[in-house]
Amino acid sequence: MASRRRTLLVSLLVSSLAAVVLPCVRARAAPMVLGGPIDEVHVLVAPKVPRAGEPVRVLVGRLGDLGGSRIVIEGADGPIQPERLLGGEGPTAILAAWTPPVTAGPLTVRVLDAGGRELASASTTVVAADAPRPSPYARTDADLWPIEAEWDARHETLFSAWIATMFHVVPGAHASWNPLHQATRDQARNVLYDYLALGEDSGRRGRRLMLLTDCADTLYALRAYFAWKMRLPFLAQWCSRGTARDGPTCRTTVTNQRSAGRWGRDEVIRFMRFVSWLGQTVVHAGTARTLPDDPESDFYPVALERASLRPGTVYVDAAGHVLMVSQWASPAPGRFGALYAIDGHPDTSVTHKRFTQSWFGFLPVTTDGFKAFRPPIVDRGVVRPMTDDEIRVRPWLPPPSLEQAAMSPERFYARMAAIQNPVALDVRDAIRGAVTRLHRAVVMRADAVRALPPERWQTIPERPFSGIGADPAWHRIDPMRRELEMLVAIEEARLLAWRVTHEPGLVRGQHDVDAVRVAMAAALRAERVSYRRSDGSEIELRLDAIVEREIPLTYGFHPGDCPEARWGARGDERATCRTRVELASQRTLRRVLTEVMRRRMDPSGL
């Protein structure tokens, strides 16, 4: 009975923390059916006009597989051997290459399959080093940027490939960027680095792009960045926050056809100001909580299958969080298959997340789940969103689907588990994966505790929670989400033995629950983490000790507490604690938790 009460208490508090952590233009039906192969190979050579003495970057994308394919580059002086190569598996398969500085003259890129057959090619001319560069100054009576192309198969595939390339990590590794422009300014990641040759990513301080984003801002900033560089239409709805059950109400549409006059003459500064205004004024996490049958929203729901969940797809947690799919990793010996996403935070950092229940919350409402950007289209000179019918006749776009809206959380997570690991796992891999996820969550929590000393958070706001739009001071306490991630990872590790013996198909073969528990305990004892006490000394803890401290850890997430209290210390380990939260703050926290639990149980309040 005590064990059942303990599990219920932790479950309630984990659910509570999850909630803390976070006129449209009418369109017409498509007049024709569009055909064409969806597995076409697309090649992008960057920058737009290569220059002698500078490197060239090549990006290849395909909706499908590129296994065994290779990139062959030939310049004016003969074959060019890339300095760096990158490959990634589908649903959007990628190949990317970075060359040394090239010489002036013709340059050809060919993509060959394993048998030497040419799949695609691209040709360009490398201009002389002293050739005139484009001027960053544009007309102020024109649009924010010109529209020279459309969101066709090429650009949708390349957008997905660009996201997969820029945020690629070795499966199991962790990466983060703070802020987002740390990634766009890294030419080893960003294939579109200085693509327009305006010094937009490398220029002097003051006009080099700054992308200070959080949550939904990150998604829109990346979509706008790609649209600006490729000269594509861009669109965002100006919406209310709405609720998890009813979705937002949209008032108007914002596009790149806005007059450029108010943003200045310099195209780089103009774009930077536009993205900043967009994130601060127009878009937010509620914008993505669209109803599944809303034909004019910025996003539309897709089917729950791997082919539809390509990099660049958005995941919406109706409780108030938004992520973007960045990578897939198929299962391999000793490794789970996994879907990865990037996650923007209120402190402007962007981190890498593996699909788990803690990071991809799914409520029994219809506004959450995986969604794709609804592409904008130019209709009689005006940018508007595509209709569902127009999307369905474009085979390179994942079709709209109401499948997720009819799913329970249990069915949703079971389907995602099957997509990521279609073949049952070895029990040792299952244990190793659970321990690895817990270790990573604890390390990230330790980093967050260390980054926010308790003296900065002696009191908490009297009204810290107001649905999806939290008080800014409270919202910036991003460790709240780290607490949730750690607690859910503890629960997953604790319950693995039960799942192995009660969920057919999770692992291969039959296993005794006690034997699995013994193996899990041994794996937890082998991993260690450390935290810094108030006096600066380091304390090392085994993961099994972390699991045993689940209850004090659940109550120890107040940022104003000393590190010892936050890590559930007792006895001599706690003796160095110098800071405790005031009783008033503790009472406020209890009121917050009560309100959060009420809202979590009734999604209409979110």
Coordinates of C-alpha atoms in Angstrom, one line a residue, residues 302-589:
V302 CA 0.2 14.6 -40.2
A303 CA -0.1 10.9 -40.0
L304 CA 1.9 9.1 -37.3
E305 CA 4.3 7.3 -39.6
R306 CA 8.0 7.8 -40.1
A307 CA 7.7 9.1 -43.6
S308 CA 5.6 12.0 -42.4
L309 CA 7.8 12.9 -39.4
R310 CA 10.7 14.3 -41.4
P311 CA 13.1 16.9 -40.0
G312 CA 11.4 20.3 -39.9
T313 CA 8.2 18.7 -38.7
V314 CA 6.9 20.4 -35.5
Y315 CA 5.7 18.7 -32.3
V316 CA 3.2 20.6 -30.2
D317 CA 2.6 19.8 -26.5
A318 CA -0.7 21.4 -25.8
A319 CA 0.4 22.2 -22.2
G320 CA 2.6 24.9 -23.7
H321 CA 5.8 23.6 -25.4
V322 CA 6.9 23.2 -29.1
L323 CA 9.8 21.3 -30.6
M324 CA 11.1 20.6 -34.1
V325 CA 12.1 17.2 -35.4
S326 CA 15.8 17.3 -36.4
Q327 CA 17.0 13.7 -36.9
W328 CA 16.2 10.0 -36.9
A329 CA 18.5 7.2 -35.8
S330 CA 17.6 3.6 -36.6
P331 CA 18.1 0.9 -34.0
A332 CA 21.5 -0.8 -34.0
P333 CA 23.2 -3.3 -31.8
G334 CA 23.5 -1.8 -28.3
R335 CA 21.4 1.2 -29.3
F336 CA 17.7 2.1 -29.4
G337 CA 16.2 3.6 -32.5
A338 CA 15.2 7.2 -31.8
L339 CA 13.6 10.4 -33.0
Y340 CA 15.5 13.6 -32.1
A341 CA 14.2 17.2 -31.9
I342 CA 15.5 20.6 -31.1
D343 CA 13.9 22.5 -28.2
G344 CA 13.9 26.3 -27.7
H345 CA 14.0 27.5 -24.1
P346 CA 13.1 30.8 -22.4
D347 CA 16.8 31.5 -21.7
T348 CA 17.3 31.6 -25.5
S349 CA 19.1 28.3 -25.5
V350 CA 18.3 25.5 -28.0
T351 CA 18.9 21.9 -26.9
H352 CA 18.7 18.5 -28.4
K353 CA 16.0 16.1 -27.1
R354 CA 15.3 12.4 -27.7
F355 CA 11.7 11.4 -28.0
T356 CA 10.4 10.5 -24.5
Q357 CA 7.1 11.0 -22.7
S358 CA 8.6 13.7 -20.6
W359 CA 9.8 15.9 -23.5
F360 CA 6.9 15.1 -25.9
G361 CA 3.8 15.5 -23.7
F362 CA 0.5 14.3 -25.3
L363 CA -2.8 15.3 -23.7
P364 CA -6.2 13.8 -24.4
V365 CA -7.1 16.9 -26.5
T366 CA -7.0 17.6 -30.3
T367 CA -4.5 20.4 -30.5
D368 CA -1.2 18.6 -29.8
G369 CA 0.9 16.1 -31.7
F370 CA 3.1 16.2 -34.8
K371 CA 2.3 18.9 -37.4
A372 CA 3.9 20.2 -40.6
F373 CA 4.3 23.8 -41.6
R374 CA 1.4 24.8 -44.0
P375 CA 3.3 26.1 -47.0
P376 CA 2.4 29.6 -48.2
I377 CA 1.6 30.1 -51.9
V378 CA 1.4 33.2 -54.0
D379 CA -2.1 33.6 -55.4
R380 CA -2.7 36.6 -57.8
G381 CA 0.2 38.3 -56.2
V382 CA -0.8 37.8 -52.6
V383 CA 0.8 35.3 -50.2
R384 CA -1.8 33.0 -48.5
P385 CA -1.7 29.6 -46.9
M386 CA -2.3 26.5 -48.9
T387 CA -5.6 24.7 -48.3
D388 CA -5.7 21.0 -47.3
D389 CA -6.8 20.1 -50.8
E390 CA -3.9 21.9 -52.3
I391 CA -1.5 20.1 -50.0
R392 CA -3.0 16.7 -50.9
V393 CA -2.3 17.1 -54.6
R394 CA 1.4 17.8 -53.9
P395 CA 2.9 14.3 -53.3
W396 CA 6.1 15.7 -51.8
L397 CA 4.1 17.1 -48.8
P398 CA 2.9 14.8 -46.0
P399 CA -0.9 14.8 -46.4
P400 CA -3.2 16.2 -43.6
S401 CA -4.4 13.5 -41.2
L402 CA -6.8 13.4 -38.3
E403 CA -5.3 10.2 -37.0
Q404 CA -3.6 11.7 -33.9
A405 CA -6.7 13.6 -32.8
A406 CA -8.5 10.3 -32.2
M407 CA -5.6 8.7 -30.2
S408 CA -5.4 8.2 -26.5
P409 CA -2.0 9.0 -24.9
E410 CA -1.4 5.3 -24.4
R411 CA -2.0 4.5 -28.0
F412 CA 0.0 7.5 -29.2
Y413 CA 3.1 6.5 -27.2
A414 CA 2.7 2.8 -28.2
R415 CA 2.7 3.8 -31.9
M416 CA 5.7 6.0 -31.5
A417 CA 7.6 3.2 -29.7
A418 CA 6.8 0.9 -32.6
I419 CA 7.9 3.5 -35.2
Q420 CA 11.2 4.0 -33.5
N421 CA 11.9 0.4 -32.8
P422 CA 9.9 -1.8 -35.1
V423 CA 11.8 -4.9 -34.0
A424 CA 11.8 -6.0 -30.3
L425 CA 14.9 -5.0 -28.4
D426 CA 17.4 -7.1 -26.5
V427 CA 16.7 -6.7 -22.8
R428 CA 20.2 -5.5 -22.2
D429 CA 19.7 -2.8 -24.7
A430 CA 16.5 -1.8 -23.0
I431 CA 18.2 -1.5 -19.7
R432 CA 21.2 0.4 -21.1
G433 CA 18.8 2.8 -22.9
A434 CA 16.8 3.5 -19.7
V435 CA 20.0 4.1 -17.7
T436 CA 21.5 6.4 -20.4
R437 CA 18.4 8.5 -20.5
L438 CA 18.3 8.9 -16.8
H439 CA 22.0 9.7 -16.6
R440 CA 21.6 12.4 -19.2
A441 CA 18.5 13.9 -17.5
V442 CA 20.3 14.0 -14.2
V443 CA 23.4 15.7 -15.7
M444 CA 21.2 18.3 -17.4
R445 CA 19.4 19.0 -14.1
A446 CA 22.8 19.3 -12.3
D447 CA 23.9 21.9 -14.9
A448 CA 20.7 23.8 -14.5
V449 CA 21.0 23.9 -10.7
R450 CA 24.6 25.0 -10.9
A451 CA 23.6 27.8 -13.4
L452 CA 21.0 29.3 -11.1
P453 CA 22.4 30.0 -7.7
P454 CA 19.8 30.1 -4.9
E455 CA 20.5 33.8 -4.0
R456 CA 18.9 34.8 -7.3
W457 CA 15.6 33.1 -6.4
Q458 CA 14.9 33.9 -2.7
T459 CA 11.2 34.4 -3.5
I460 CA 8.9 33.2 -6.3
P461 CA 6.2 35.4 -7.9
E462 CA 2.8 35.4 -6.1
R463 CA 1.1 34.5 -9.4
P464 CA 3.7 32.4 -11.2
F465 CA 1.3 30.3 -13.3
S466 CA -1.2 31.7 -15.8
G467 CA -1.7 28.8 -18.3
I468 CA 0.5 28.8 -21.3
G469 CA 1.6 32.4 -20.7
A470 CA 3.5 32.2 -17.4
D471 CA 4.8 35.2 -15.6
P472 CA 8.1 36.1 -17.3
A473 CA 10.2 35.9 -14.1
W474 CA 8.8 32.4 -13.4
H475 CA 8.9 31.3 -17.1
R476 CA 12.6 32.0 -17.3
I477 CA 13.3 29.4 -14.5
D478 CA 13.9 26.8 -17.2
P479 CA 15.2 24.2 -14.6
M480 CA 11.5 23.5 -13.9
R481 CA 11.5 21.5 -17.1
R482 CA 14.8 19.8 -16.2
E483 CA 13.1 18.7 -13.0
L484 CA 10.3 17.1 -14.9
E485 CA 12.7 15.3 -17.3
M486 CA 14.7 13.8 -14.4
L487 CA 11.6 12.7 -12.5
V488 CA 10.1 11.0 -15.5
A489 CA 13.4 9.3 -16.4
I490 CA 13.5 8.0 -12.8
E491 CA 10.0 6.6 -13.2
E492 CA 10.9 5.0 -16.6
A493 CA 14.0 3.3 -15.0
R494 CA 11.9 2.1 -12.0
L495 CA 9.1 0.7 -14.1
L496 CA 11.3 -1.0 -16.8
A497 CA 11.3 -4.4 -15.1
W498 CA 7.5 -4.3 -14.9
R499 CA 7.2 -3.3 -18.5
V500 CA 9.5 -6.0 -19.7
T501 CA 7.4 -8.7 -18.1
H502 CA 3.9 -7.1 -18.9
E503 CA 4.3 -5.6 -22.3
P504 CA 4.7 -8.2 -25.0
G505 CA 6.9 -7.3 -27.9
L506 CA 9.0 -4.7 -26.0
V507 CA 12.0 -7.0 -25.7
R508 CA 12.9 -10.4 -27.2
G509 CA 12.2 -13.5 -25.2
Q510 CA 10.8 -14.1 -21.7
H511 CA 12.4 -12.6 -18.7
D512 CA 12.0 -12.9 -14.9
V513 CA 11.0 -9.6 -13.3
D514 CA 13.5 -10.1 -10.4
A515 CA 16.3 -10.8 -12.8
V516 CA 15.6 -7.6 -14.7
R517 CA 15.5 -5.6 -11.5
V518 CA 18.9 -7.0 -10.4
A519 CA 20.4 -6.2 -13.8
M520 CA 18.9 -2.7 -13.7
A521 CA 20.2 -2.1 -10.2
A522 CA 23.7 -3.1 -11.3
A523 CA 23.6 -0.7 -14.3
L524 CA 22.4 2.1 -12.0
R525 CA 25.3 1.5 -9.5
A526 CA 27.8 1.8 -12.3
E527 CA 26.9 5.3 -13.3
R528 CA 27.7 8.4 -11.2
V529 CA 27.0 12.1 -11.3
S530 CA 28.2 15.0 -9.1
Y531 CA 26.7 18.2 -7.8
R532 CA 28.3 21.3 -6.1
R533 CA 27.4 22.0 -2.5
S534 CA 27.0 25.5 -1.0
D535 CA 30.6 25.6 0.1
G536 CA 31.9 24.7 -3.4
S537 CA 32.7 21.1 -2.6
E538 CA 31.6 18.3 -5.0
I539 CA 29.5 15.4 -3.9
E540 CA 29.3 12.3 -6.1
L541 CA 26.1 10.2 -6.2
R542 CA 25.4 6.9 -7.9
L543 CA 22.3 6.7 -10.0
D544 CA 20.7 4.2 -7.8
A545 CA 21.0 6.7 -4.9
I546 CA 19.2 9.3 -7.2
V547 CA 16.4 6.8 -7.7
E548 CA 16.1 6.2 -4.0
R549 CA 15.8 10.0 -3.4
E550 CA 12.8 10.3 -5.7
I551 CA 10.5 11.7 -3.1
P552 CA 12.8 14.4 -1.7
L553 CA 13.9 15.3 -5.2
T554 CA 10.2 15.8 -6.2
Y555 CA 9.8 18.3 -3.4
G556 CA 13.3 19.9 -4.0
F557 CA 12.8 21.8 -7.2
H558 CA 12.4 25.4 -5.7
P559 CA 15.2 27.5 -7.2
G560 CA 15.7 29.4 -4.0
D561 CA 16.7 26.3 -2.0
C562 CA 20.3 25.4 -1.4
P563 CA 21.8 22.7 -3.7
E564 CA 21.9 20.2 -0.8
A565 CA 18.1 20.5 -0.3
R566 CA 17.5 20.3 -4.0
W567 CA 19.4 17.1 -4.2
G568 CA 17.6 15.5 -1.2
A569 CA 20.7 15.5 1.0
R570 CA 20.5 14.3 4.6
G571 CA 22.9 14.2 7.6
D572 CA 26.5 15.4 7.0
E573 CA 25.9 15.9 3.3
R574 CA 23.3 18.6 4.1
A575 CA 25.4 20.3 6.8
T576 CA 26.8 22.9 4.3
C577 CA 23.4 24.2 3.3
R578 CA 23.2 27.9 3.9
T579 CA 20.1 29.0 2.1
R580 CA 16.5 27.9 2.5
V581 CA 13.4 29.3 1.0
E582 CA 11.1 31.5 3.1
L583 CA 8.0 29.9 4.5
A584 CA 5.9 32.3 2.4
S585 CA 7.5 31.0 -0.7
Q586 CA 6.8 27.4 0.3
R587 CA 3.2 28.2 0.9
T588 CA 3.0 30.0 -2.5
L589 CA 4.6 26.9 -4.1

